[in-house]
Amino acid sequence: MTALALAIDVGGTSLKGELVDAGGTVLAARTAPTPRDPHARDAIAEVGRALLADAAGRPVVAAGVVVPGVVDPAAGVATYSANIGWRDLELVAALGDAWQLPVRIGNDVAAGGVAEHRTGAGRGVADQVFVSIGTGIAAALLSDGKLLSGDGGSTAELGHVVVRPGTTCGCGGDGCLEAVASASAIARRYAALSGRSVTGARDVVDHLTDDEVAQRVWGDAVEALADGLTTVALLFGPSLVVLGGGLGQAGDRLLDPLRAALAARSRVVSAPSLATARHGSRAGVVGAGLLALDGWEAET
């Protein structure tokens, strides 16, 4: 039988879990809401148990769990997430006990960047940036095909680059990019300005053709995102930026105005090409599967 991996992506809003084989075939999938604080660990364990039951006797050899924020893979600890509210949450030992599997953890955006580089929109492009735009915003930088990471495997916290002072961020900072341009921020701002309730940024996108408030909120978010990506272009000079997360699914309604905004700011270096993630909102869970299988193969 082909060995399977348990892959879980812990998002700020929901957990995505899959059973996958080495070829990327999905054998089973589960989702659940993401609780805040340490209760998230119990929800992760439960999603994993359900998927292991779905395996129906087929061998599951390893697990990969990717989480937002700062991660310490060597210690097996999710160090900090502003959007979920945890600090120093031990994962590897607890989940390994729950599932009776070797567990590797990593940053969700780094995992998504690796997935898009290996099998997605960035395949064959040596120097690229993967930007996940969902509950928060973060980026993974790849140079010469290799993921660039800081101490403990951290990625580029693009969402906390200051672009709009006067807007309070969930991290407690002032003017962070994700306080204006994340999917959650877009939905909140539209609801506040229009007085209409929305389920998410997708509703705002759906109103773009005939709603001036939606156009204003979307335009402000695109301009702020262009400011953040211009900083990335000046510092790193990628040839490609891949946009993922929930907002990446807006397609040309995001790409077209963002291309124009980047071109208007490109006075020193060329604007990078833009693409949406081929794996869509699955980029993180695809990367979690790769993380699990890479670790298993390295030890066998």
XYZ file of C-alpha atoms in Angstrom:
300
model
C 0.000 0.000 0.000
C 1.111 3.568 -0.671
C 2.088 5.387 2.520
C -0.149 8.284 3.518
C 0.523 11.517 5.381
C -1.772 13.413 7.707
C -1.668 17.113 6.761
C -3.305 19.908 8.755
C -3.292 23.652 8.087
C -4.354 25.728 11.102
C -5.851 28.933 9.747
C -7.025 31.934 11.701
C -10.646 30.992 10.942
C -10.679 27.294 10.077
C -8.657 24.079 10.210
C -8.116 22.195 6.955
C -7.010 18.594 7.186
C -6.252 16.008 4.507
C -4.923 12.487 4.080
C -2.563 12.548 1.100
C -0.191 10.206 -0.650
C 3.257 10.996 -2.044
C 1.770 11.909 -5.424
C -0.487 14.535 -3.878
C -3.710 12.544 -4.221
C -6.198 13.467 -1.490
C -7.804 10.394 0.087
C -9.913 12.242 2.664
C -10.485 15.814 3.830
C -11.945 17.448 6.931
C -12.528 21.028 8.098
C -13.436 22.578 11.457
C -13.541 26.064 13.007
C -10.346 27.224 14.698
C -10.912 27.969 18.408
C -8.833 30.682 20.006
C -6.035 30.169 22.503
C -4.893 26.673 23.598
C -8.276 25.113 22.749
C -7.022 25.064 19.155
C -4.770 22.120 20.030
C -7.753 19.965 21.009
C -9.494 20.853 17.736
C -6.376 19.961 15.733
C -6.143 16.613 17.513
C -9.802 15.860 16.820
C -9.525 16.639 13.094
C -6.489 14.372 12.944
C -8.297 11.532 14.698
C -11.202 11.782 12.261
C -8.841 11.620 9.286
C -6.969 8.655 10.726
C -10.305 6.856 11.022
C -10.911 7.713 7.354
C -7.681 5.892 6.470
C -9.546 2.612 7.025
C -6.435 0.595 7.723
C -4.162 2.150 5.117
C -0.745 3.036 6.594
C -0.323 6.648 7.730
C 3.395 7.234 8.311
C 3.724 10.848 9.463
C 1.904 14.090 10.170
C 2.600 17.687 9.192
C 0.913 20.580 10.983
C 1.401 24.147 9.819
C 0.334 27.125 11.896
C 0.267 30.920 11.594
C 2.735 33.199 13.301
C 6.061 32.358 14.916
C 7.009 28.689 15.212
C 9.862 26.832 16.912
C 10.038 23.537 14.960
C 12.982 22.184 16.968
C 11.106 22.585 20.261
C 7.790 21.534 18.736
C 6.149 24.753 19.903
C 3.841 27.292 18.247
C 5.450 30.354 19.783
C 3.034 33.165 18.952
C -0.033 33.892 16.860
C -1.723 37.287 17.076
C -4.826 36.075 15.223
C -5.448 32.919 17.261
C -4.169 34.255 20.568
C -1.722 31.571 21.655
C 1.770 31.846 23.100
C 4.231 28.971 23.567
C 1.712 26.267 22.695
C 3.389 22.836 22.679
C 2.173 20.807 19.690
C 4.545 18.053 18.590
C 4.559 15.913 21.745
C 0.831 16.323 22.434
C -0.264 15.596 18.875
C 2.234 12.770 18.510
C 0.696 11.131 21.580
C -2.841 11.699 20.277
C -2.122 10.248 16.839
C 0.755 7.858 17.565
C 2.671 9.368 14.654
C 5.852 11.394 14.158
C 4.753 15.034 13.842
C 6.542 17.941 12.192
C 5.351 21.519 12.530
C 6.079 24.599 10.474
C 4.820 28.007 9.516
C 1.717 27.881 7.311
C 2.873 30.519 4.830
C 6.316 28.948 4.460
C 4.589 25.642 3.727
C 2.305 27.311 1.177
C 5.286 28.922 -0.498
C 7.073 25.591 -0.820
C 3.910 23.973 -2.202
C 3.420 26.652 -4.844
C 7.100 26.524 -5.800
C 7.195 22.740 -6.176
C 3.828 21.998 -7.741
C 1.916 25.262 -8.167
C 1.993 28.677 -9.811
C 5.658 29.250 -8.958
C 6.988 26.002 -10.394
C 10.250 26.626 -12.237
C 10.666 30.209 -10.940
C 13.825 30.547 -8.850
C 13.155 33.841 -7.057
C 9.617 34.386 -5.886
C 7.445 35.525 -3.009
C 4.324 33.722 -1.825
C 1.887 36.038 -0.034
C -1.017 34.585 1.914
C -3.895 37.017 2.423
C -6.542 35.695 4.769
C -7.269 36.465 8.412
C -3.771 37.958 8.402
C -1.029 38.596 5.837
C 2.400 36.979 5.694
C 4.954 36.087 3.032
C 7.428 33.340 2.194
C 10.559 34.316 0.252
C 12.288 31.833 -2.032
C 15.687 32.597 -3.524
C 17.280 30.269 -6.043
C 14.489 27.844 -5.204
C 15.313 27.777 -1.488
C 13.065 29.042 1.282
C 14.610 31.932 3.196
C 13.766 31.767 6.887
C 14.831 33.490 10.035
C 15.623 32.027 13.414
C 13.257 29.152 14.208
C 11.909 28.938 10.666
C 10.057 32.246 10.722
C 8.898 33.829 7.474
C 8.425 37.428 6.401
C 5.745 39.030 8.584
C 4.621 41.286 5.742
C 1.290 41.911 7.430
C 3.013 43.862 10.182
C 4.859 46.276 7.919
C 3.506 49.735 8.761
C 1.676 51.264 5.799
C -1.344 53.114 7.270
C -0.705 54.757 10.667
C -3.921 55.370 12.557
C -5.300 51.842 12.110
C -4.922 49.498 15.081
C -3.759 45.951 14.341
C -4.582 42.765 16.242
C -0.914 42.574 17.253
C -1.332 45.853 19.139
C 0.676 47.826 16.604
C -0.394 50.864 14.633
C -0.858 50.959 10.860
C 0.006 47.351 9.974
C -0.752 46.190 6.438
C -3.042 43.381 7.565
C -5.178 45.855 9.537
C -6.199 47.335 6.152
C -5.680 44.725 3.441
C -6.341 41.299 4.994
C -9.571 39.550 4.066
C -10.885 39.954 7.601
C -10.023 43.674 7.690
C -11.774 44.270 4.356
C -14.939 42.586 5.618
C -14.881 44.494 8.927
C -14.313 47.861 7.291
C -17.026 47.337 4.701
C -19.529 46.355 7.402
C -18.607 49.396 9.485
C -18.898 51.865 6.592
C -21.947 50.392 4.890
C -23.906 49.203 7.908
C -24.424 45.862 6.145
C -23.333 42.545 7.562
C -21.090 40.339 5.414
C -19.739 36.840 5.866
C -16.302 37.761 4.540
C -14.279 39.651 1.941
C -15.824 37.550 -0.834
C -19.111 39.400 -0.252
C -17.289 42.715 -0.705
C -15.791 41.497 -3.982
C -19.256 40.482 -5.161
C -20.473 44.074 -4.620
C -17.663 45.757 -6.580
C -19.677 46.398 -9.747
C -22.415 48.480 -8.135
C -21.438 49.465 -4.584
C -19.338 52.589 -3.992
C -18.482 51.573 -0.421
C -17.183 48.199 -1.612
C -15.157 49.947 -4.328
C -13.652 52.336 -1.790
C -12.743 49.631 0.722
C -11.313 47.377 -1.998
C -9.367 50.234 -3.582
C -7.833 51.224 -0.243
C -6.839 47.621 0.444
C -5.216 47.243 -2.990
C -3.268 50.483 -2.564
C -2.023 49.400 0.867
C -1.071 45.979 -0.484
C 0.828 47.638 -3.333
C 2.786 49.688 -0.787
C 3.732 46.522 1.096
C 4.708 44.613 -2.047
C 6.734 47.555 -3.333
C 8.814 47.337 -0.167
C 9.327 43.614 -0.830
C 10.316 44.331 -4.446
C 12.854 46.964 -3.390
C 14.450 44.724 -0.750
C 14.288 41.334 -2.471
C 13.669 41.857 -6.203
C 11.527 38.757 -6.900
C 10.522 37.962 -10.458
C 7.152 36.593 -9.314
C 4.675 37.190 -6.495
C 2.110 34.423 -5.945
C -1.002 35.541 -4.075
C -2.729 32.924 -1.958
C -5.110 32.657 0.952
C -8.785 33.484 0.720
C -8.252 36.832 -0.989
C -6.060 35.300 -3.669
C -9.188 33.635 -5.038
C -10.491 37.038 -6.177
C -8.459 36.507 -9.375
C -8.332 39.369 -11.852
C -10.420 41.606 -9.598
C -7.343 41.664 -7.378
C -4.588 41.148 -9.940
C -5.582 43.870 -12.420
C -5.731 46.856 -10.020
C -2.748 45.542 -8.054
C -0.621 45.308 -11.222
C -1.503 48.918 -12.055
C -0.735 50.097 -8.514
C 2.632 48.295 -8.485
C 3.561 49.690 -11.910
C 2.840 53.221 -10.677
C 5.257 52.701 -7.778
C 8.055 51.004 -9.758
C 10.595 53.780 -10.186
C 13.771 51.975 -9.101
C 13.163 48.260 -9.744
C 10.777 46.513 -12.087
C 7.428 45.411 -10.729
C 7.280 41.634 -10.225
C 4.883 39.495 -12.198
C 1.737 38.480 -10.306
C -0.135 35.174 -10.207
C -2.748 33.598 -7.991
C -1.917 30.414 -6.122
C -2.644 27.314 -8.181
C -3.477 25.429 -5.006
C -5.777 28.252 -3.904
C -6.635 28.180 -0.220
C -5.177 24.622 -0.083
C -1.577 25.811 -0.421
C -0.918 25.498 3.312
C -2.346 21.998 3.676
C -0.500 20.843 0.531
C 2.678 22.175 2.121
C 1.850 20.392 5.378
C 1.689 17.107 3.468
C 5.063 17.801 1.869
C 6.497 18.649 5.300
C 5.320 15.325 6.714
C 6.531 13.202 3.799
C 9.880 15.035 3.522
C 10.535 14.281 7.179
C 9.495 10.653 6.862
C 11.633 10.091 3.754
C 14.641 11.715 5.436
C 14.389 9.246 8.323
C 13.841 6.084 6.271
